[in-house]
Amino acid sequence: MKIPVSPFPAGAGLRRTLAWVLGLMLAFALVPAAVQPSQARADNPIVQHVYTADPAPLVHDGRVYLYTGHDEDGSTYFTMKDWRVFSSADMVNWTDHGTPLSLATFSWASADAWAGHVVQRNGKFYWYVPVKNRATGRMAIGVAVADSPTGPFRDALGRPLVENGEIDPHAFVDDDGQAYLYWGNPNLWYVKLNADMISFSGSATKIPLTTQGFGTRTGNADRPTLYEEGPWVYKRGGLYYLVFAAECCSEFLAYSTAPGPTGPWTYRGTVMPRQGASFTNHPGVIDFKGNSYLFYHNGALPGGGGFTRSVAVERFTYNADGTIPTINMTSAGAPQVGTLDPYVRQEAETIAWGSGIETEPASGGGMNVGWIENGDSIKVKGVAFGGGASSFSARVASGAQGGTVELRLGSAGGTVAGRCTVPGTGGWQNWTTVTCPVSGATGTQDLYLRFTGGSGYLFNVDWWQFAR
Ligand code: FUB
């Protein structure tokens, strides 16, 4: 639903600060080249229109699905109420799939939508999450299930799967079909999940937190090892890896390896040093299209910090002996894998970098971009125009006077390849398609949809597509 210009909707603080940063960048663009900072390719953090935390990436059907927590704007604690899903085929343009899971999904949960993890099995997607059990007041692990990676997810049990006051579940299905659920802070636990993924055999087992297995923490007699929280388990080349958040506060990312899924674990060292203006960090490791990636979170967005975090990603290469190199946070992020095809319909909420915009559920399903004001923009990276585009169409709606979509190449102030006028349509979800001629859009370039118009919110965009 569209909210009037004032009061600002949730996210407005973040949007305004981003607009300020954009203004600062434009100001830099006006000063002589000699004093300009070197042009950084900033595509990290992955999502700019909402704070995200606790990444859990899943590779499925040629895309990476990224499940995250959601830090509220201006938050001063982990007051988290829902989880978000994004997906990408190229690691830089991420599609917002909205909020298919929230505390309300679990009738027995009262608070704390913290770090979860999704696995696929039996043609279904299982999302394990820690939440506070209203009845006991303790943290418990719930499991939601869906037929699609973007939901809708429903509570699979109507009660906790397991509860011992600890957090951060992670599921791992071994090659022999045996699945495990790991979780814990301050301890590290596992249970053997049954094939249905929503029940388990035996009881929870505590993994011994030895300094040999998890490194040495000094100055805390109660917690002699580095293990803190956020276990992420996977198998590579016959070796089992357990990447985790180490030694709060502030946390760094570290890892251990073992010959089997339950150990014995050997501490291997740092994955990502302490960096990035958030006192927590949280790992997610995948391979996708021949490359390896580390997802993590930091406080790098404007207004960011320990309770206003953002998920980011780096590409990395394992050392020849299978060890993980030290990976640093960057604002560039992972390189694009392939290009984006502008001649098929693209969701407006597929974004490499958004300035000023937000997203919301669209009346016809999926999401649309909204809360657009004069000067806001969306960067879509690596758009393969090839021999040239002749026209641009977009599905738009406006409960105000509309405005203009400028198609700019290379930067938000780059060459204008076309201008599409958006009329008022009598409602923010009253959709119409506008089309305009395009010239000069050839080869592979970053596309900026820059929005202009009067004051207040201008219009919404559901999708767009070029014609050759
Ligand atoms: O996001 C809330 C908590 O912060 C998570 O459960 C932990 O992993 C830490 O990132």
Tab-separated table of C-alpha atoms and ligand atoms in Angstrom:
chain	number	residue	atom	x	y	z
A	1	MET	CA	0.000	0.000	0.000
A	2	LYS	CA	1.194	3.508	-0.806
A	3	ILE	CA	1.711	5.785	2.168
A	4	PRO	CA	1.249	9.557	1.716
A	5	VAL	CA	4.294	11.795	1.460
A	6	SER	CA	4.359	12.479	5.178
A	7	PRO	CA	4.881	10.885	7.624
A	8	PHE	CA	7.709	9.023	5.925
A	9	PRO	CA	7.235	5.264	5.549
A	10	ALA	CA	9.519	2.723	7.172
A	11	GLY	CA	12.807	3.029	5.372
A	12	ALA	CA	12.510	6.738	4.842
A	13	GLY	CA	15.498	7.448	7.085
A	14	LEU	CA	17.661	5.115	5.057
A	15	ARG	CA	16.314	6.526	1.800
A	16	ARG	CA	16.995	10.109	2.822
A	17	THR	CA	20.551	9.305	3.881
A	18	LEU	CA	21.195	7.494	0.622
A	19	ALA	CA	19.879	10.521	-1.248
A	20	TRP	CA	22.309	12.645	0.763
A	21	VAL	CA	25.172	10.305	-0.135
A	22	LEU	CA	24.123	10.454	-3.786
A	23	GLY	CA	24.164	14.236	-3.544
A	24	LEU	CA	27.655	14.070	-2.100
A	25	MET	CA	28.756	11.804	-4.945
A	26	LEU	CA	27.278	14.192	-7.501
A	27	ALA	CA	29.092	17.041	-5.771
A	28	PHE	CA	32.338	15.107	-6.179
A	29	ALA	CA	31.466	14.648	-9.848
A	30	LEU	CA	31.515	18.440	-10.222
A	31	VAL	CA	35.000	18.998	-8.769
A	32	PRO	CA	38.110	18.779	-10.951
A	33	ALA	CA	39.311	15.282	-11.812
A	34	ALA	CA	42.583	15.765	-9.899
A	35	VAL	CA	40.804	15.864	-6.528
A	36	GLN	CA	38.168	13.242	-7.222
A	37	PRO	CA	38.445	10.011	-5.259
A	38	SER	CA	39.217	6.999	-7.438
A	39	GLN	CA	36.010	5.638	-8.944
A	40	ALA	CA	35.003	2.705	-6.758
A	41	ARG	CA	32.648	0.134	-8.270
A	42	ALA	CA	30.223	0.034	-5.374
A	43	ASP	CA	27.794	-2.895	-5.581
A	44	ASN	CA	28.233	-4.011	-1.965
A	45	PRO	CA	26.183	-4.266	0.257
A	46	ILE	CA	23.813	-6.219	-1.953
A	47	VAL	CA	20.574	-4.494	-0.933
A	48	GLN	CA	20.302	-0.772	-0.274
A	49	HIS	CA	16.593	-0.128	0.302
A	50	VAL	CA	16.248	-2.131	3.502
A	51	TYR	CA	18.679	-3.278	6.163
A	52	THR	CA	19.427	-6.995	5.913
A	53	ALA	CA	21.400	-9.354	8.194
A	54	ASP	CA	22.394	-12.974	8.701
A	55	PRO	CA	22.740	-14.156	5.077
A	56	ALA	CA	21.754	-17.684	4.087
A	57	PRO	CA	22.392	-18.247	0.365
A	58	LEU	CA	20.937	-21.242	-1.509
A	59	VAL	CA	21.733	-22.245	-5.090
A	60	HIS	CA	18.690	-23.504	-6.970
A	61	ASP	CA	17.926	-23.809	-10.658
A	62	GLY	CA	20.600	-21.398	-11.931
A	63	ARG	CA	19.963	-18.704	-9.335
A	64	VAL	CA	21.234	-17.806	-5.891
A	65	TYR	CA	18.404	-17.333	-3.423
A	66	LEU	CA	19.512	-15.152	-0.551
A	67	TYR	CA	17.532	-15.459	2.673
A	68	THR	CA	18.181	-12.719	5.207
A	69	GLY	CA	16.984	-11.302	8.449
A	70	HIS	CA	15.712	-7.739	8.511
A	71	ASP	CA	16.976	-5.021	10.840
A	72	GLU	CA	14.426	-2.264	11.383
A	73	ASP	CA	15.436	1.304	10.516
A	74	GLY	CA	16.957	3.073	13.502
A	75	SER	CA	17.011	-0.144	15.509
A	76	THR	CA	18.879	-0.155	18.815
A	77	TYR	CA	18.607	-3.905	19.435
A	78	PHE	CA	17.984	-7.075	17.405
A	79	THR	CA	14.281	-6.161	17.209
A	80	MET	CA	13.719	-8.272	14.122
A	81	LYS	CA	10.220	-9.217	12.950
A	82	ASP	CA	10.549	-10.849	9.559
A	83	TRP	CA	12.851	-12.396	6.999
A	84	ARG	CA	13.480	-11.387	3.372
A	85	VAL	CA	14.312	-13.209	0.125
A	86	PHE	CA	16.338	-11.922	-2.811
A	87	SER	CA	17.658	-13.802	-5.824
A	88	SER	CA	20.183	-13.309	-8.579
A	89	ALA	CA	21.431	-15.111	-11.671
A	90	ASP	CA	24.586	-12.986	-11.927
A	91	MET	CA	25.591	-12.080	-8.342
A	92	VAL	CA	25.154	-8.322	-8.891
A	93	ASN	CA	21.560	-7.703	-10.000
A	94	TRP	CA	19.341	-8.898	-7.124
A	95	THR	CA	15.572	-9.339	-7.347
A	96	ASP	CA	13.565	-8.508	-4.232
A	97	HIS	CA	11.020	-11.249	-3.477
A	98	GLY	CA	9.634	-9.557	-0.392
A	99	THR	CA	8.803	-11.040	2.991
A	100	PRO	CA	7.549	-14.624	2.724
A	101	LEU	CA	8.244	-15.420	6.395
A	102	SER	CA	7.643	-13.439	9.558
A	103	LEU	CA	7.035	-13.947	13.261
A	104	ALA	CA	3.320	-14.112	12.413
A	105	THR	CA	3.982	-17.359	10.490
A	106	PHE	CA	4.668	-19.048	13.842
A	107	SER	CA	1.620	-18.666	16.094
A	108	TRP	CA	3.739	-19.717	19.089
A	109	ALA	CA	6.529	-17.163	18.493
A	110	SER	CA	6.629	-13.775	20.180
A	111	ALA	CA	9.848	-12.045	19.011
A	112	ASP	CA	13.383	-12.272	17.640
A	113	ALA	CA	13.287	-13.272	13.974
A	114	TRP	CA	16.997	-14.045	14.016
A	115	ALA	CA	19.458	-15.936	11.831
A	116	GLY	CA	17.873	-18.723	9.775
A	117	HIS	CA	18.866	-21.138	7.024
A	118	VAL	CA	17.062	-22.737	4.051
A	119	VAL	CA	17.701	-26.114	2.423
A	120	GLN	CA	15.924	-27.874	-0.400
A	121	ARG	CA	14.862	-31.490	-0.164
A	122	ASN	CA	11.976	-33.662	-1.329
A	123	GLY	CA	11.013	-30.905	-3.797
A	124	LYS	CA	10.379	-28.591	-0.855
A	125	PHE	CA	12.220	-25.746	0.807
A	126	TYR	CA	12.743	-25.886	4.582
A	127	TRP	CA	13.498	-22.663	6.440
A	128	TYR	CA	14.884	-23.160	9.953
A	129	VAL	CA	14.710	-20.075	12.152
A	130	PRO	CA	15.355	-19.103	15.774
A	131	VAL	CA	12.498	-17.261	17.450
A	132	LYS	CA	11.371	-16.638	20.992
A	133	ASN	CA	8.765	-19.125	22.215
A	134	ARG	CA	5.966	-17.098	23.787
A	135	ALA	CA	5.073	-19.915	26.198
A	136	THR	CA	8.548	-20.482	27.610
A	137	GLY	CA	10.243	-17.164	26.946
A	138	ARG	CA	13.214	-19.082	25.532
A	139	MET	CA	14.736	-19.110	22.071
A	140	ALA	CA	13.561	-22.095	20.038
A	141	ILE	CA	14.076	-23.367	16.504
A	142	GLY	CA	11.046	-23.404	14.207
A	143	VAL	CA	10.801	-24.799	10.689
A	144	ALA	CA	8.693	-23.443	7.835
A	145	VAL	CA	8.133	-25.203	4.516
A	146	ALA	CA	7.288	-24.088	0.982
A	147	ASP	CA	6.983	-25.550	-2.497
A	148	SER	CA	8.991	-22.729	-4.030
A	149	PRO	CA	12.192	-20.967	-2.912
A	150	THR	CA	10.265	-17.700	-2.622
A	151	GLY	CA	7.386	-19.153	-0.651
A	152	PRO	CA	4.741	-18.859	0.572
A	153	PHE	CA	6.193	-20.527	3.668
A	154	ARG	CA	3.995	-22.072	6.361
A	155	ASP	CA	4.858	-23.319	9.831
A	156	ALA	CA	5.560	-27.036	9.292
A	157	LEU	CA	4.860	-28.129	12.865
A	158	GLY	CA	2.820	-25.534	14.743
A	159	ARG	CA	5.396	-25.808	17.538
A	160	PRO	CA	9.184	-25.620	17.887
A	161	LEU	CA	11.241	-28.334	16.204
A	162	VAL	CA	13.744	-28.137	19.039
A	163	GLU	CA	14.176	-25.788	21.968
A	164	ASN	CA	17.076	-25.266	24.357
A	165	GLY	CA	17.346	-21.477	24.484
A	166	GLU	CA	20.018	-21.326	21.757
A	167	ILE	CA	19.986	-19.870	18.245
A	168	ASP	CA	21.247	-19.837	14.643
A	169	PRO	CA	20.100	-23.121	13.027
A	170	HIS	CA	21.871	-24.478	9.963
A	171	ALA	CA	20.815	-27.649	8.102
A	172	PHE	CA	23.204	-29.826	6.116
A	173	VAL	CA	22.296	-32.865	4.011
A	174	ASP	CA	25.253	-35.217	3.620
A	175	ASP	CA	25.976	-37.261	0.480
A	176	ASP	CA	24.514	-40.367	2.109
A	177	GLY	CA	21.183	-38.578	2.634
A	178	GLN	CA	21.576	-38.093	6.379
A	179	ALA	CA	20.607	-34.556	7.331
A	180	TYR	CA	21.896	-32.665	10.346
A	181	LEU	CA	20.698	-29.544	12.096
A	182	TYR	CA	23.420	-27.517	13.805
A	183	TRP	CA	22.813	-24.533	16.031
A	184	GLY	CA	23.976	-22.812	19.150
A	185	ASN	CA	25.267	-19.877	21.158
A	186	PRO	CA	27.045	-20.278	23.564
A	187	ASN	CA	27.230	-24.026	22.841
A	188	LEU	CA	27.279	-25.853	19.516
A	189	TRP	CA	24.650	-28.558	19.036
A	190	TYR	CA	23.455	-30.949	16.385
A	191	VAL	CA	20.618	-33.393	15.876
A	192	LYS	CA	20.166	-35.940	13.109
A	193	LEU	CA	17.155	-34.838	11.091
A	194	ASN	CA	14.833	-37.493	9.686
A	195	ALA	CA	14.236	-37.620	5.934
A	196	ASP	CA	11.068	-35.526	6.370
A	197	MET	CA	13.355	-32.660	7.569
A	198	ILE	CA	10.823	-31.646	10.232
A	199	SER	CA	11.571	-34.270	12.877
A	200	PHE	CA	14.734	-35.797	14.292
A	201	SER	CA	16.080	-38.992	15.790
A	202	GLY	CA	17.830	-39.206	19.131
A	203	SER	CA	18.507	-36.184	21.243
A	204	ALA	CA	20.523	-33.034	20.762
A	205	THR	CA	24.261	-33.646	20.993
A	206	LYS	CA	26.731	-31.042	22.177
A	207	ILE	CA	29.804	-30.737	19.965
A	208	PRO	CA	32.831	-30.498	22.290
A	209	LEU	CA	34.140	-26.933	22.095
A	210	THR	CA	37.831	-27.680	22.494
A	211	THR	CA	40.563	-25.174	21.710
A	212	GLN	CA	41.995	-27.745	19.265
A	213	GLY	CA	38.656	-27.714	17.450
A	214	PHE	CA	37.660	-24.062	17.682
A	215	GLY	CA	40.704	-21.985	18.602
A	216	THR	CA	41.612	-20.227	21.817
A	217	ARG	CA	39.780	-17.259	23.292
A	218	THR	CA	41.558	-15.415	26.029
A	219	GLY	CA	40.103	-13.560	28.977
A	220	ASN	CA	36.802	-15.466	29.203
A	221	ALA	CA	36.994	-18.530	31.401
A	222	ASP	CA	33.393	-19.446	30.571
A	223	ARG	CA	34.113	-19.488	26.834
A	224	PRO	CA	37.620	-20.791	26.217
A	225	THR	CA	37.189	-21.219	22.433
A	226	LEU	CA	36.534	-18.774	19.616
A	227	TYR	CA	33.181	-20.302	18.627
A	228	GLU	CA	30.394	-17.782	19.161
A	229	GLU	CA	27.420	-18.483	16.843
A	230	GLY	CA	26.223	-18.784	13.235
A	231	PRO	CA	27.500	-22.261	12.234
A	232	TRP	CA	27.632	-22.913	8.458
A	233	VAL	CA	28.508	-26.514	7.537
A	234	TYR	CA	29.328	-27.904	4.088
A	235	LYS	CA	31.419	-30.583	2.427
A	236	ARG	CA	34.080	-29.971	-0.196
A	237	GLY	CA	36.481	-32.523	-1.621
A	238	GLY	CA	35.692	-35.042	1.115
A	239	LEU	CA	36.396	-32.498	3.873
A	240	TYR	CA	33.711	-31.018	6.138
A	241	TYR	CA	33.917	-27.285	6.821
A	242	LEU	CA	32.299	-25.413	9.704
A	243	VAL	CA	32.488	-21.647	9.241
A	244	PHE	CA	31.298	-19.600	12.205
A	245	ALA	CA	31.114	-16.190	13.826
A	246	ALA	CA	33.989	-16.007	16.306
A	247	GLU	CA	34.587	-14.236	19.593
A	248	CYS	CA	31.933	-11.631	20.085
A	249	CYS	CA	32.300	-8.648	20.379
A	250	SER	CA	33.226	-7.691	17.807
A	251	GLU	CA	33.034	-10.867	15.801
A	252	PHE	CA	35.253	-12.151	13.034
A	253	LEU	CA	34.608	-15.160	10.812
A	254	ALA	CA	36.644	-18.310	11.352
A	255	TYR	CA	36.474	-21.969	10.391
A	256	SER	CA	37.246	-25.504	11.403
A	257	THR	CA	37.380	-28.710	9.361
A	258	ALA	CA	36.649	-32.353	10.126
A	259	PRO	CA	36.697	-35.747	8.427
A	260	GLY	CA	32.982	-36.209	9.179
A	261	PRO	CA	29.859	-34.089	9.767
A	262	THR	CA	30.059	-34.457	13.537
A	263	GLY	CA	33.808	-33.967	13.912
A	264	PRO	CA	36.340	-34.212	15.308
A	265	TRP	CA	36.874	-30.564	14.345
A	266	THR	CA	40.240	-28.878	13.874
A	267	TYR	CA	40.502	-25.094	14.015
A	268	ARG	CA	41.849	-23.672	10.743
A	269	GLY	CA	41.908	-19.908	11.302
A	270	THR	CA	40.359	-16.659	10.141
A	271	VAL	CA	38.040	-16.393	7.142
A	272	MET	CA	37.215	-12.694	7.493
A	273	PRO	CA	38.887	-10.356	10.013
A	274	ARG	CA	36.979	-7.922	12.205
A	275	GLN	CA	35.807	-5.177	9.833
A	276	GLY	CA	32.761	-3.206	8.874
A	277	ALA	CA	31.013	-1.295	11.701
A	278	SER	CA	28.913	-4.173	12.995
A	279	PHE	CA	29.866	-6.057	16.153
A	280	THR	CA	28.316	-9.249	14.760
A	281	ASN	CA	29.089	-11.021	11.534
A	282	HIS	CA	27.482	-14.097	10.027
A	283	PRO	CA	28.809	-16.421	7.285
A	284	GLY	CA	27.159	-18.101	4.295
A	285	VAL	CA	29.350	-20.016	1.824
A	286	ILE	CA	28.316	-21.344	-1.596
A	287	ASP	CA	29.673	-22.342	-4.981
A	288	PHE	CA	27.801	-20.867	-7.949
A	289	LYS	CA	28.585	-21.121	-11.667
A	290	GLY	CA	32.150	-22.288	-10.985
A	291	ASN	CA	33.072	-19.713	-8.341
A	292	SER	CA	33.050	-19.689	-4.544
A	293	TYR	CA	31.400	-16.928	-2.527
A	294	LEU	CA	31.343	-15.757	1.074
A	295	PHE	CA	28.232	-13.875	2.194
A	296	TYR	CA	28.470	-11.877	5.418
A	297	HIS	CA	27.037	-8.719	6.953
A	298	ASN	CA	28.389	-5.354	8.016
A	299	GLY	CA	27.222	-1.858	8.866
A	300	ALA	CA	28.376	-0.238	5.644
A	301	LEU	CA	25.183	1.494	4.506
A	302	PRO	CA	24.396	5.010	5.673
A	303	GLY	CA	22.883	4.731	9.157
A	304	GLY	CA	24.402	1.271	9.411
A	305	GLY	CA	25.801	-0.276	12.573
A	306	GLY	CA	25.438	-3.219	14.908
A	307	PHE	CA	21.644	-3.244	14.717
A	308	THR	CA	21.252	-1.825	11.202
A	309	ARG	CA	23.278	-4.314	9.202
A	310	SER	CA	23.541	-5.119	5.509
A	311	VAL	CA	24.404	-8.333	3.710
A	312	ALA	CA	27.376	-8.262	1.354
A	313	VAL	CA	29.282	-10.815	-0.714
A	314	GLU	CA	32.841	-11.519	-1.867
A	315	ARG	CA	34.099	-14.017	-4.414
A	316	PHE	CA	37.064	-16.111	-3.275
A	317	THR	CA	39.246	-19.006	-4.392
A	318	TYR	CA	40.210	-21.865	-2.103
A	319	ASN	CA	43.918	-22.418	-1.684
A	320	ALA	CA	45.300	-25.499	-3.444
A	321	ASP	CA	45.316	-27.426	-0.147
A	322	GLY	CA	41.619	-26.671	0.448
A	323	THR	CA	42.183	-24.000	3.066
A	324	ILE	CA	40.149	-20.789	2.892
A	325	PRO	CA	42.100	-17.589	2.212
A	326	THR	CA	41.588	-14.517	4.354
A	327	ILE	CA	38.764	-12.562	2.732
A	328	ASN	CA	38.322	-8.827	3.249
A	329	MET	CA	35.142	-6.778	2.979
A	330	THR	CA	34.950	-4.605	-0.139
A	331	SER	CA	32.504	-2.048	-1.482
A	332	ALA	CA	32.964	-3.518	-4.972
A	333	GLY	CA	31.567	-6.934	-4.094
A	334	ALA	CA	31.615	-9.959	-6.369
A	335	PRO	CA	32.131	-9.584	-10.133
A	336	GLN	CA	29.122	-10.054	-12.365
A	337	VAL	CA	28.648	-13.537	-13.801
A	338	GLY	CA	27.334	-13.061	-17.344
A	339	THR	CA	25.072	-10.203	-18.377
A	340	LEU	CA	21.459	-9.148	-18.015
A	341	ASP	CA	19.115	-9.532	-20.995
A	342	PRO	CA	17.082	-6.324	-21.504
A	343	TYR	CA	14.963	-7.930	-24.235
A	344	VAL	CA	13.074	-10.119	-21.786
A	345	ARG	CA	10.822	-8.703	-19.127
A	346	GLN	CA	12.818	-7.604	-16.086
A	347	GLU	CA	11.289	-6.901	-12.734
A	348	ALA	CA	11.862	-3.293	-11.664
A	349	GLU	CA	12.948	-4.687	-8.289
A	350	THR	CA	15.959	-6.365	-9.951
A	351	ILE	CA	18.605	-3.947	-8.770
A	352	ALA	CA	22.395	-3.678	-8.548
A	353	TRP	CA	22.239	-0.399	-6.634
A	354	GLY	CA	19.130	1.538	-5.684
A	355	SER	CA	19.147	5.160	-4.576
A	356	GLY	CA	16.091	6.520	-2.795
A	357	ILE	CA	13.650	3.818	-3.867
A	358	GLU	CA	11.815	1.171	-1.875
A	359	THR	CA	9.814	-1.921	-2.786
A	360	GLU	CA	6.361	-3.212	-1.900
A	361	PRO	CA	4.057	-6.073	-2.922
A	362	ALA	CA	2.449	-5.438	-6.342
A	363	SER	CA	-1.260	-6.037	-6.860
A	364	GLY	CA	-0.604	-8.557	-9.620
A	365	GLY	CA	1.908	-10.567	-7.576
A	366	GLY	CA	5.612	-10.131	-6.949
A	367	MET	CA	6.964	-6.748	-5.954
A	368	ASN	CA	7.108	-3.281	-7.478
A	369	VAL	CA	9.441	-0.367	-6.948
A	370	GLY	CA	7.751	2.519	-5.184
A	371	TRP	CA	8.288	5.580	-3.014
A	372	ILE	CA	10.005	7.131	-6.029
A	373	GLU	CA	10.914	10.800	-5.732
A	374	ASN	CA	12.600	13.230	-8.089
A	375	GLY	CA	16.234	12.205	-8.634
A	376	ASP	CA	15.933	8.634	-7.336
A	377	SER	CA	17.531	5.968	-9.483
A	378	ILE	CA	18.097	2.266	-10.022
A	379	LYS	CA	21.321	0.846	-11.412
A	380	VAL	CA	21.063	-2.374	-13.413
A	381	LYS	CA	24.517	-3.724	-14.081
A	382	GLY	CA	25.958	-5.258	-17.242
A	383	VAL	CA	22.945	-4.929	-19.528
A	384	ALA	CA	23.606	-6.640	-22.873
A	385	PHE	CA	22.023	-4.317	-25.459
A	386	GLY	CA	24.017	-5.913	-28.269
A	387	GLY	CA	23.357	-4.279	-31.640
A	388	GLY	CA	21.032	-1.715	-30.128
A	389	ALA	CA	17.661	-1.163	-28.507
A	390	SER	CA	14.926	0.720	-30.347
A	391	SER	CA	12.312	1.152	-27.644
A	392	PHE	CA	11.652	0.776	-23.931
A	393	SER	CA	8.437	-0.232	-22.222
A	394	ALA	CA	7.584	-0.154	-18.544
A	395	ARG	CA	4.592	-1.126	-16.450
A	396	VAL	CA	3.844	1.894	-14.294
A	397	ALA	CA	1.210	3.311	-11.955
A	398	SER	CA	0.771	6.676	-10.302
A	399	GLY	CA	-1.718	7.975	-7.780
A	400	ALA	CA	-0.190	11.434	-8.371
A	401	GLN	CA	0.908	13.274	-11.513
A	402	GLY	CA	3.463	10.712	-12.731
A	403	GLY	CA	6.830	11.871	-14.052
A	404	THR	CA	9.584	10.624	-16.316
A	405	VAL	CA	11.794	7.537	-16.492
A	406	GLU	CA	15.149	8.603	-17.897
A	407	LEU	CA	17.252	5.811	-19.389
A	408	ARG	CA	20.869	6.713	-18.711
A	409	LEU	CA	23.956	4.756	-19.666
A	410	GLY	CA	27.064	4.226	-17.518
A	411	SER	CA	26.050	6.417	-14.590
A	412	ALA	CA	23.059	8.236	-13.121
A	413	GLY	CA	24.316	11.338	-14.925
A	414	GLY	CA	25.307	9.455	-18.084
A	415	THR	CA	24.064	9.749	-21.657
A	416	VAL	CA	20.290	9.743	-21.976
A	417	ALA	CA	19.200	6.899	-24.278
A	418	GLY	CA	15.502	7.620	-23.893
A	419	ARG	CA	12.852	9.335	-21.825
A	420	CYS	CA	9.503	7.747	-21.032
A	421	THR	CA	6.670	9.874	-19.734
A	422	VAL	CA	4.564	8.319	-16.987
A	423	PRO	CA	1.026	9.697	-16.620
A	424	GLY	CA	-1.103	9.746	-13.506
A	425	THR	CA	-3.131	6.522	-13.582
A	426	GLY	CA	-5.556	7.252	-10.762
A	427	GLY	CA	-3.926	4.902	-8.257
A	428	TRP	CA	-0.602	3.531	-7.099
A	429	GLN	CA	-1.636	0.045	-8.224
A	430	ASN	CA	-3.557	1.093	-11.379
A	431	TRP	CA	-1.080	-0.195	-13.905
A	432	THR	CA	-0.512	0.909	-17.484
A	433	THR	CA	2.294	0.268	-19.966
A	434	VAL	CA	4.269	3.192	-21.384
A	435	THR	CA	6.645	2.942	-24.331
A	436	CYS	CA	9.246	5.373	-25.689
A	437	PRO	CA	11.961	5.365	-28.386
A	438	VAL	CA	15.568	4.559	-27.453
A	439	SER	CA	18.816	5.416	-29.205
A	440	GLY	CA	22.483	4.781	-28.429
A	441	ALA	CA	21.909	1.783	-26.155
A	442	THR	CA	24.359	-0.693	-27.645
A	443	GLY	CA	26.915	-3.186	-26.386
A	444	THR	CA	26.983	-4.087	-22.695
A	445	GLN	CA	26.550	-1.174	-20.325
A	446	ASP	CA	25.240	-0.347	-16.874
A	447	LEU	CA	21.699	1.004	-17.187
A	448	TYR	CA	20.382	3.637	-14.826
A	449	LEU	CA	16.645	4.198	-14.562
A	450	ARG	CA	16.588	7.750	-13.261
A	451	PHE	CA	13.245	9.095	-12.108
A	452	THR	CA	12.274	12.749	-12.417
A	453	GLY	CA	9.176	14.820	-11.793
A	454	GLY	CA	7.637	17.227	-9.321
A	455	SER	CA	7.584	17.048	-5.567
A	456	GLY	CA	6.348	14.101	-3.536
A	457	TYR	CA	6.076	10.539	-4.714
A	458	LEU	CA	5.925	10.255	-8.493
A	459	PHE	CA	4.966	6.763	-9.664
A	460	ASN	CA	5.592	3.044	-9.194
A	461	VAL	CA	7.304	0.659	-11.624
A	462	ASP	CA	6.469	-3.045	-11.806
A	463	TRP	CA	8.617	-4.217	-14.731
A	464	TRP	CA	10.445	-3.000	-17.823
A	465	GLN	CA	11.662	-4.382	-21.158
A	466	PHE	CA	13.551	-3.097	-24.203
A	467	ALA	CA	12.824	-4.022	-27.838
A	468	ARG	CA	15.607	-4.429	-30.391
B	1	FUB	O1	20.578	-11.194	13.908
B	1	FUB	C1	20.431	-11.593	15.256
B	1	FUB	C2	21.647	-12.372	15.702
B	1	FUB	O2	22.802	-11.609	15.488
B	1	FUB	C3	21.898	-13.621	14.898
B	1	FUB	O3	21.075	-14.705	15.279
B	1	FUB	C4	23.333	-13.833	15.181
B	1	FUB	O4	23.950	-14.744	14.308
B	1	FUB	C5	23.875	-12.433	15.067
B	1	FUB	O5	24.154	-12.115	13.721
